[in-house]
mmCIF file of C-alpha atoms in Angstrom:
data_model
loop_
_atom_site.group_PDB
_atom_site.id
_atom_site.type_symbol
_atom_site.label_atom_id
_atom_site.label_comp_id
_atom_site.label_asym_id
_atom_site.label_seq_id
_atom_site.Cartn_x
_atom_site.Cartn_y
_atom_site.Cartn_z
ATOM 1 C CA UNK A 263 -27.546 27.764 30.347
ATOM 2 C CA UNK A 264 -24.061 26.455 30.824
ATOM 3 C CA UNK A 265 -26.045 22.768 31.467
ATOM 4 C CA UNK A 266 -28.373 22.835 28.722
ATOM 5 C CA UNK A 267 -25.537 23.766 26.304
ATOM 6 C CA UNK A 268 -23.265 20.528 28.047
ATOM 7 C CA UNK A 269 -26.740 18.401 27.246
ATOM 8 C CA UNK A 270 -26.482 19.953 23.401
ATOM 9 C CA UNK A 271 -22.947 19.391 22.764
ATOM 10 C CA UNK A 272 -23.261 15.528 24.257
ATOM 11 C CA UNK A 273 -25.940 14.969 22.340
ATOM 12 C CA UNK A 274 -24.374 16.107 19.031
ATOM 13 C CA UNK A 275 -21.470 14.201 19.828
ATOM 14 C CA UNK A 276 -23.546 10.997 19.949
ATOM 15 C CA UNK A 277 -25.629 11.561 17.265
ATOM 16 C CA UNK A 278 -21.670 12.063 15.550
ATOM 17 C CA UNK A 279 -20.786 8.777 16.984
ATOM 18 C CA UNK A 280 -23.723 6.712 15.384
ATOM 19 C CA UNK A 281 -23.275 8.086 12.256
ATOM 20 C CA UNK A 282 -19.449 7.704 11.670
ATOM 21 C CA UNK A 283 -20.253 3.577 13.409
ATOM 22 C CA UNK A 284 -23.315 3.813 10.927
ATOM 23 C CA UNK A 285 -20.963 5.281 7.880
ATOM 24 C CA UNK A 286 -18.293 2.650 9.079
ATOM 25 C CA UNK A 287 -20.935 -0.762 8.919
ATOM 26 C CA UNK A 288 -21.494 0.629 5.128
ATOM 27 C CA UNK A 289 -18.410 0.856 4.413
ATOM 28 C CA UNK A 290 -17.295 -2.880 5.497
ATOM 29 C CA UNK A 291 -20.627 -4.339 3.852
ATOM 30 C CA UNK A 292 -18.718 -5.477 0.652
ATOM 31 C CA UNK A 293 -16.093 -6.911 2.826
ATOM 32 C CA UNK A 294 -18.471 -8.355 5.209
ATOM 33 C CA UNK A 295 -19.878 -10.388 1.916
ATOM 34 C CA UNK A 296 -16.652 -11.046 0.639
ATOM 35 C CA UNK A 297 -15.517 -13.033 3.667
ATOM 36 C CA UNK A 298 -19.410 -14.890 3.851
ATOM 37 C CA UNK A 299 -19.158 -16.011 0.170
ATOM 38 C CA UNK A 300 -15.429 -17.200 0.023
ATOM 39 C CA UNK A 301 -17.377 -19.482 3.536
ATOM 40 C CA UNK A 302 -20.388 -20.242 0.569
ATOM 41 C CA UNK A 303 -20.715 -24.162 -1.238
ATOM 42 C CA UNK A 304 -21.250 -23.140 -5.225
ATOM 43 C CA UNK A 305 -24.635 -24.449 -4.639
ATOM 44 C CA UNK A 306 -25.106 -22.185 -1.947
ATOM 45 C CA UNK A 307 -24.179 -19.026 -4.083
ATOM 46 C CA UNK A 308 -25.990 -19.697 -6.978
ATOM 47 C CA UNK A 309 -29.547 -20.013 -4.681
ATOM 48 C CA UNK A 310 -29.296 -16.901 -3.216
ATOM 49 C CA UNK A 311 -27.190 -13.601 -1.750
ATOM 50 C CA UNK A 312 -24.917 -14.192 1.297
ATOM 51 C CA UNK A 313 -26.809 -12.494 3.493
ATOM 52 C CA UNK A 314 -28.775 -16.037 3.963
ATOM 53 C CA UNK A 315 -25.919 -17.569 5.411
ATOM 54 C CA UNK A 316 -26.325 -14.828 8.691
ATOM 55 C CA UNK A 317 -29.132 -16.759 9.700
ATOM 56 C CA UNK A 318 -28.088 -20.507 8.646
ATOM 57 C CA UNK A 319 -24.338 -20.286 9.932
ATOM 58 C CA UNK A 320 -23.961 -24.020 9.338
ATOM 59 C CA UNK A 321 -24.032 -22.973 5.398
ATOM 60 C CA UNK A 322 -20.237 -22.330 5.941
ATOM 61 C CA UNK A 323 -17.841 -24.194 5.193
ATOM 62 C CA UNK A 324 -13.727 -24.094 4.459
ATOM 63 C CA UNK A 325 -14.013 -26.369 1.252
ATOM 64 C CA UNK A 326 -13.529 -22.923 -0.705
ATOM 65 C CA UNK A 327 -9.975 -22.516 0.919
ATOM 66 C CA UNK A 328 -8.899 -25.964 0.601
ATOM 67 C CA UNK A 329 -9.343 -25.925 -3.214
ATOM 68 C CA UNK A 330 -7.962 -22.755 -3.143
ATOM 69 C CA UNK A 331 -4.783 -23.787 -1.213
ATOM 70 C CA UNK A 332 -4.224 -26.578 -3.840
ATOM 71 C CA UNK A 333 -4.560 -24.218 -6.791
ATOM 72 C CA UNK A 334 -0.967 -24.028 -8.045
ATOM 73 C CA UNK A 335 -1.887 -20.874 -9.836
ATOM 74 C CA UNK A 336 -3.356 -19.048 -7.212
ATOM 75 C CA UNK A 337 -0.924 -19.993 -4.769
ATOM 76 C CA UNK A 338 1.863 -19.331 -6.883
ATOM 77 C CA UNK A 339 0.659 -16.060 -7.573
ATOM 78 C CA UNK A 340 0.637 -15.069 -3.703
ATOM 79 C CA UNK A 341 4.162 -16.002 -3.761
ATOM 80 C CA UNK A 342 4.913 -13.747 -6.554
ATOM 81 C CA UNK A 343 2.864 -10.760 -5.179
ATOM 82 C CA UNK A 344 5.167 -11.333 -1.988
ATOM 83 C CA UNK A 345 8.072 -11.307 -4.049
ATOM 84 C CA UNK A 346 7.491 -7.809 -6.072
ATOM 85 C CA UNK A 347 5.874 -5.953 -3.598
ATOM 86 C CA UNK A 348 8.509 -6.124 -0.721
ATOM 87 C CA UNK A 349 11.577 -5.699 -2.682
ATOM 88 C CA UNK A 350 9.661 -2.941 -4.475
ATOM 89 C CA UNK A 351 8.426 -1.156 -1.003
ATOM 90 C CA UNK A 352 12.007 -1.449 0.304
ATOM 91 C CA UNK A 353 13.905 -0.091 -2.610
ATOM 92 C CA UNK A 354 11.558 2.769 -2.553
ATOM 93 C CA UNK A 355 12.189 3.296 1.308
ATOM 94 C CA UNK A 356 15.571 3.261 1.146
ATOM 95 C CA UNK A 357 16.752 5.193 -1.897
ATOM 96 C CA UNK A 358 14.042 7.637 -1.274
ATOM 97 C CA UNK A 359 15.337 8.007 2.591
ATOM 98 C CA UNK A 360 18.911 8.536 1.066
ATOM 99 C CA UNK A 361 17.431 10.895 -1.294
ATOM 100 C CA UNK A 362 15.665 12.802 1.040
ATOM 101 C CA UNK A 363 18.359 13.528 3.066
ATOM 102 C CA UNK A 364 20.438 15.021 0.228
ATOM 103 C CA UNK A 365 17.805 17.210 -0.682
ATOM 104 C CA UNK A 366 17.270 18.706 2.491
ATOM 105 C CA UNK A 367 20.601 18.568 3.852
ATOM 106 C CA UNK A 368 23.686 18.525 1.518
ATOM 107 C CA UNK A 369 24.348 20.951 -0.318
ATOM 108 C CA UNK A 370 25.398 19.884 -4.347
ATOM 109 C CA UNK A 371 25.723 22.106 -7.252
ATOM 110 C CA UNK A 372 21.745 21.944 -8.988
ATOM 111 C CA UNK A 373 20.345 20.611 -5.804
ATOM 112 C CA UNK A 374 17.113 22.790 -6.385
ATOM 113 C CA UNK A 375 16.501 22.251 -9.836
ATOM 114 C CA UNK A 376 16.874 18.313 -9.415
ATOM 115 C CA UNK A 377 14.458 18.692 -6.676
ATOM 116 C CA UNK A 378 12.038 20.280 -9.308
ATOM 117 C CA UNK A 379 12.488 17.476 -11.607
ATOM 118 C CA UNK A 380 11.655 15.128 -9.017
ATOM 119 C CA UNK A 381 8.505 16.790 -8.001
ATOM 120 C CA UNK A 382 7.721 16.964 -11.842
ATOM 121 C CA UNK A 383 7.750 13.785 -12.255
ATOM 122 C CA UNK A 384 4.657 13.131 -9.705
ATOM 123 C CA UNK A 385 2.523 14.170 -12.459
ATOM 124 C CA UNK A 386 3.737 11.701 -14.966
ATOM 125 C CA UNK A 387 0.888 8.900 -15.492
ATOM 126 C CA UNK A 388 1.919 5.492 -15.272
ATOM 127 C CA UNK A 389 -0.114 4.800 -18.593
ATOM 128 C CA UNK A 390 2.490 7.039 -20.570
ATOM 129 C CA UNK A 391 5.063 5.069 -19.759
ATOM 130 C CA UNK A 392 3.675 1.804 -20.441
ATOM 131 C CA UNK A 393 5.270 1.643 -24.037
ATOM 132 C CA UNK A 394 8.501 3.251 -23.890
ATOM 133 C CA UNK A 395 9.319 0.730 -20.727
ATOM 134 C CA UNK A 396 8.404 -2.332 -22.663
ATOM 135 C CA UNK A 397 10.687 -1.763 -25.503
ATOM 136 C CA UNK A 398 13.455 -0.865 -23.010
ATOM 137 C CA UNK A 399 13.185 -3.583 -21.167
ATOM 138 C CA UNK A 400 12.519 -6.047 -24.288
ATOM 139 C CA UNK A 401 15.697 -5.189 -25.150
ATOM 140 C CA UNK A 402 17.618 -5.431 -22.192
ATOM 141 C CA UNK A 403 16.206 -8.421 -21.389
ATOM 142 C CA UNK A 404 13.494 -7.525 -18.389
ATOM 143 C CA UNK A 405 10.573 -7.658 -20.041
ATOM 144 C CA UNK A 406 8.329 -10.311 -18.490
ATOM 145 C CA UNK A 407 10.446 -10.624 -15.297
ATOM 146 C CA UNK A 408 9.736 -10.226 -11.469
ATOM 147 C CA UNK A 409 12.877 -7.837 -11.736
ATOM 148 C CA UNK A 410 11.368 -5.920 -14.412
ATOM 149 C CA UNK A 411 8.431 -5.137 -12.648
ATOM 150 C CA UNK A 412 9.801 -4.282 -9.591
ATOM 151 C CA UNK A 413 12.448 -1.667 -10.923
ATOM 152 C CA UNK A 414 8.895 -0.112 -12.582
ATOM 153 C CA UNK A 415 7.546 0.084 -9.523
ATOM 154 C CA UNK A 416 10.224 1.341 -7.761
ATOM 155 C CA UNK A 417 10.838 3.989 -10.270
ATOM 156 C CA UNK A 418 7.543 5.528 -10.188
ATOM 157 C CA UNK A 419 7.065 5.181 -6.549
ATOM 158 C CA UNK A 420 10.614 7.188 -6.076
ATOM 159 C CA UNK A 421 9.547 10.537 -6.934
ATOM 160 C CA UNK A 422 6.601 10.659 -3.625
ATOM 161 C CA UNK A 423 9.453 9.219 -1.372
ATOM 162 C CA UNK A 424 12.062 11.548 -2.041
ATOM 163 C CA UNK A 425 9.460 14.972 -2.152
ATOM 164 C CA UNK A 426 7.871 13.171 1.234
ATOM 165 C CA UNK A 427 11.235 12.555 3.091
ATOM 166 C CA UNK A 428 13.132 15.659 1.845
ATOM 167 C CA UNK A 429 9.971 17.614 3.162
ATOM 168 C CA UNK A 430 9.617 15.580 6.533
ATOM 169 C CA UNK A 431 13.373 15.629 7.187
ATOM 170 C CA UNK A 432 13.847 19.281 6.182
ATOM 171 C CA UNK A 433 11.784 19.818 9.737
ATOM 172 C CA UNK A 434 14.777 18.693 11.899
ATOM 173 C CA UNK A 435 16.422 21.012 13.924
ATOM 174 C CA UNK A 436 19.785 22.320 12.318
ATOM 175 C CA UNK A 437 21.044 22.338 15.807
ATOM 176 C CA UNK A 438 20.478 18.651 16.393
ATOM 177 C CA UNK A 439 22.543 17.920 13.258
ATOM 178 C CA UNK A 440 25.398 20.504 13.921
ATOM 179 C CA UNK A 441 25.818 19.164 17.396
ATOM 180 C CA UNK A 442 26.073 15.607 15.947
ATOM 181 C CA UNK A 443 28.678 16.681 13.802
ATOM 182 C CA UNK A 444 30.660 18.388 16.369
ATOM 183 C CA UNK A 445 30.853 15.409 17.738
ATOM 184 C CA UNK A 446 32.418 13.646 14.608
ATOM 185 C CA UNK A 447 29.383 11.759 13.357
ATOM 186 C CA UNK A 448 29.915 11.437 8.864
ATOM 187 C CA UNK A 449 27.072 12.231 7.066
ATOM 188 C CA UNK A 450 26.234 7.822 6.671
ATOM 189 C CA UNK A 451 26.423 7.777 10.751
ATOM 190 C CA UNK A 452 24.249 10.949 10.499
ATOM 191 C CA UNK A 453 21.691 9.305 8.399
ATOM 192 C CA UNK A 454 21.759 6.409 10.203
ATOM 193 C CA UNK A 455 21.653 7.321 13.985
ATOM 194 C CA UNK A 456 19.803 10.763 14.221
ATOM 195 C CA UNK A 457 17.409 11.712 10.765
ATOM 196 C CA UNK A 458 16.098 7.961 10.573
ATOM 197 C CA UNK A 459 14.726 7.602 14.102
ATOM 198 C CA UNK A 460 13.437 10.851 13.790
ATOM 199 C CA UNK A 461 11.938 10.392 10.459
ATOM 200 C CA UNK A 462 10.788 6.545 11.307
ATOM 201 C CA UNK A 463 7.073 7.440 11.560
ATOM 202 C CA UNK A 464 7.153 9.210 7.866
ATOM 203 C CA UNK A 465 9.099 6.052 6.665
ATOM 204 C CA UNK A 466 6.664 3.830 8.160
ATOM 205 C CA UNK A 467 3.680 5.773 6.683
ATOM 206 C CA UNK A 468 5.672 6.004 2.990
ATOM 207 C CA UNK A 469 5.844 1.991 3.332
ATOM 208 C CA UNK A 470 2.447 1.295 3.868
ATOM 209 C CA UNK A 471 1.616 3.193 0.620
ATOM 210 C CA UNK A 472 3.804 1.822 -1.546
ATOM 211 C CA UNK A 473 3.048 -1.805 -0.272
ATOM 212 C CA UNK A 474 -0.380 -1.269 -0.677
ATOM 213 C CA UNK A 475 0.033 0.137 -3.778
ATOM 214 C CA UNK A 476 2.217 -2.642 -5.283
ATOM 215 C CA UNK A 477 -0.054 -5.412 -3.637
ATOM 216 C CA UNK A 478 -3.286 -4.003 -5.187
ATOM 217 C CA UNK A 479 -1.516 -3.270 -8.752
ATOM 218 C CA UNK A 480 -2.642 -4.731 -11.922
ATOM 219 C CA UNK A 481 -1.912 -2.878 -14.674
ATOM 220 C CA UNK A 482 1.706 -2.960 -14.653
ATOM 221 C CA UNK A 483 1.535 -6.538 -13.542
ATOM 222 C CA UNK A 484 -0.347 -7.112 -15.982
ATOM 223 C CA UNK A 485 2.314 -5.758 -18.585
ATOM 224 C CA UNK A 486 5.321 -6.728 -17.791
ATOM 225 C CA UNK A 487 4.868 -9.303 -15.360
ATOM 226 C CA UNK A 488 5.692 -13.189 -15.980
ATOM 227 C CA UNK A 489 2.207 -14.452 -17.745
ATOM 228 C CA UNK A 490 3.249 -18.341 -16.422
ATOM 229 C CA UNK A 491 3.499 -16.402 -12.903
ATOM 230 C CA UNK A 492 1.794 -13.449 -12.405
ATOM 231 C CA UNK A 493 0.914 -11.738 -9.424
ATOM 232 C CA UNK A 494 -2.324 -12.466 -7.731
ATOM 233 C CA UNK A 495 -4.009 -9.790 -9.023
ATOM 234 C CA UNK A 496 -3.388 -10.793 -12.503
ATOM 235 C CA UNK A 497 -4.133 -14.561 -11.673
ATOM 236 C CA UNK A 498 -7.560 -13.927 -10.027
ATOM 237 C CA UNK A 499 -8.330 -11.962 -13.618
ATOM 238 C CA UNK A 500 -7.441 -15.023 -15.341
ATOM 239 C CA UNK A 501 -9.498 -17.201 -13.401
ATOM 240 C CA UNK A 502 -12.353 -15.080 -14.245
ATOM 241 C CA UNK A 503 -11.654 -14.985 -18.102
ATOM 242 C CA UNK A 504 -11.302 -18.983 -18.138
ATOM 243 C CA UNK A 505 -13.975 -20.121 -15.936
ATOM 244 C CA UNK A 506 -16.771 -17.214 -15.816
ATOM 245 C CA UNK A 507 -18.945 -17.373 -12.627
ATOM 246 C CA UNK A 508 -16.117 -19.679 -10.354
ATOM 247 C CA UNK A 509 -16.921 -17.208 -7.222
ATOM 248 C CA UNK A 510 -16.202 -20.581 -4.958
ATOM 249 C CA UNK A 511 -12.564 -19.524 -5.936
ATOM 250 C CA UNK A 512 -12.905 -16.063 -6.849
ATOM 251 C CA UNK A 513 -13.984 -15.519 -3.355
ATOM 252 C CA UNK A 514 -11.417 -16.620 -1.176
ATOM 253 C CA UNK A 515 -9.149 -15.935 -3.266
ATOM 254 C CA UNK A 516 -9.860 -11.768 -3.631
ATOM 255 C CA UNK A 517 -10.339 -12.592 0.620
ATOM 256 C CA UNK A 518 -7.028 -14.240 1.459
ATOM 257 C CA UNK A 519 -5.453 -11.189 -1.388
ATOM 258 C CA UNK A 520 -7.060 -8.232 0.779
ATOM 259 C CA UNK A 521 -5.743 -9.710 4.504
ATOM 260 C CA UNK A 522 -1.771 -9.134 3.791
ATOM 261 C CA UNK A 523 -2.423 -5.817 3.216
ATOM 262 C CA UNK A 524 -5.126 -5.140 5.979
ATOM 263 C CA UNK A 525 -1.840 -7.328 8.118
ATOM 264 C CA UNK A 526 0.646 -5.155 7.411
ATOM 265 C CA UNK A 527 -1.682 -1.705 7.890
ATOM 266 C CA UNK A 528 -2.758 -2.562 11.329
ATOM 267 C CA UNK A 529 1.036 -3.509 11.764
ATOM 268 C CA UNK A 530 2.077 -0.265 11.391
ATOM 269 C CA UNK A 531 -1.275 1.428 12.413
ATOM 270 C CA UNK A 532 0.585 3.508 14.996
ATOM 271 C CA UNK A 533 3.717 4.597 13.146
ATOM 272 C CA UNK A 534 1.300 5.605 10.454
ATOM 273 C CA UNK A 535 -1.334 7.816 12.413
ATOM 274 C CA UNK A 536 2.242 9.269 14.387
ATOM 275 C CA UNK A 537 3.550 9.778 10.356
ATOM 276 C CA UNK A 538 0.014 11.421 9.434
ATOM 277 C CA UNK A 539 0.028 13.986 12.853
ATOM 278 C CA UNK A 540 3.496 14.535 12.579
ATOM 279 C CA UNK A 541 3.256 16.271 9.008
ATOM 280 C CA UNK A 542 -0.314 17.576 10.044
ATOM 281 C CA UNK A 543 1.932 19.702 13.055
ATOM 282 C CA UNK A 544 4.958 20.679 11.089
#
């Protein structure tokens, strides 16, 4: 009994196994044609799907990235991504650490009801703003900037940092803490020596989100970001606007725009799964 039961459970796990590689293939199908058509002459493209080129490899050629390298605007763009999406991811990281802290640790006069605010304000839409933040900054002079767009993004990226770090952090032992301050440690060497090593895997996890989530953004980029610079996002829109059915550049260009994120994930990949199980346990 005991072997026909060890027979059953191997053969449900392999039948689990082809199914979650079979689930995973259909998954990376669009990207799979993504990368073959950003490889694909115009000509190419327009005589048929990019599955042809799996059986006529020599159809591929790096002609797409070339032109693509010498596109000021597209290039340019990259640049600017770069340029909002890390200052925006670090802001986040480090206010919200500092946050975090204070929220599970110090003790301030309204501590909990600021704490509610904050988690009220993960429910505010990013549409609702939209408005309000473009005649703010229009008048303080932001509107249109790489500055502008960060501080938006930083802003509404804040409110998830803080209620994920004051959570995460609340989890460390009082005792740790007392004993560091026993031994004269300030609150800043605290911080800096003892909660952020512990909490590195939840920062690392919180960084990957927000970088993602700035990289991949378009409609705030699209608002208040500089229309003679925009993000790549924004400038692979345009391109499709201007010129219609220019997939030679359309192509690479959404490629090369999905492998800084995919980069920075696999990175990170274990602080991220030890961030994920951490929170899973506590």
């Amino acid at each position: 009994m005991n072997t026909v039961r060890g027979w059953a459970a191997r053969a449900g796990g392999g039948v689990l196994r082809i199914f979650l590689v079979l689930a995973a293939l259909f998954w990376l199908l669009p990207t799979l044609g993504l990368l073959i058509s950003s490889f694909l002459s115009p000509t190419e493209l327009n005589e048929g799907g990019w599955w042809r080129a799996l059986t006529a490899p020599s159809k591929l050629t790096a002609e797409n990235y070339e032109r693509l390298l010498a596109n000021d605007t597209i290039t340019g763009s990259l640049l600017s991504t770069v340029a909002i999406a890390v200052p925006a991811t670090l802001l986040v990281l480090v206010l919200g650490s500092l946050a975090g802290y204070a929220f599970a640790w110090l003790e301030f006069p309204g501590r909990d009801w600021l704490f509610l605010i904050v988690v009220g304000l993960l429910v505010v839409p990013v549409q609702v703003a939209l408005i309000p933040v473009s005649k703010l900054f229009g008048t303080i002079g932001l509107f249109e900037t790489t500055a502008g767009v960060v501080l938006f993004h930083t802003a509404f990226g804040l409110p998830f940092a803080v209620f994920l770090l004051r959570n995460f952090f609340a989890q460390i032992p009082r005792e740790l803490l007392e004993a560091a301050r026993l031994d004269g440690a300030g609150e800043l060497r605290l911080f800096a020596r003892v909660v952020l090593p512990l909490g590195g895997p939840a920062i690392a996890s919180l960084g990957i989100f927000q970088f993602l989530w700035v990289w991949n953004d378009m409609l705030v980029a699209l608002v208040f970001a500089d229309s003679a610079n925009p993000p790549i996002t924004v400038a692979l829109q345009q391109q499709v606007r201007q010129f219609g059915n220019n997939i030679d550049v359309l192509a690479p260009g959404a490629f090369l725009s999905m492998v800084v994120p995919l980069v920075v994930f696999f990175a990170f990949q274990r602080q991220f799964v030890s961030g994920v199980m951490a929170g899973a346990i506590k």
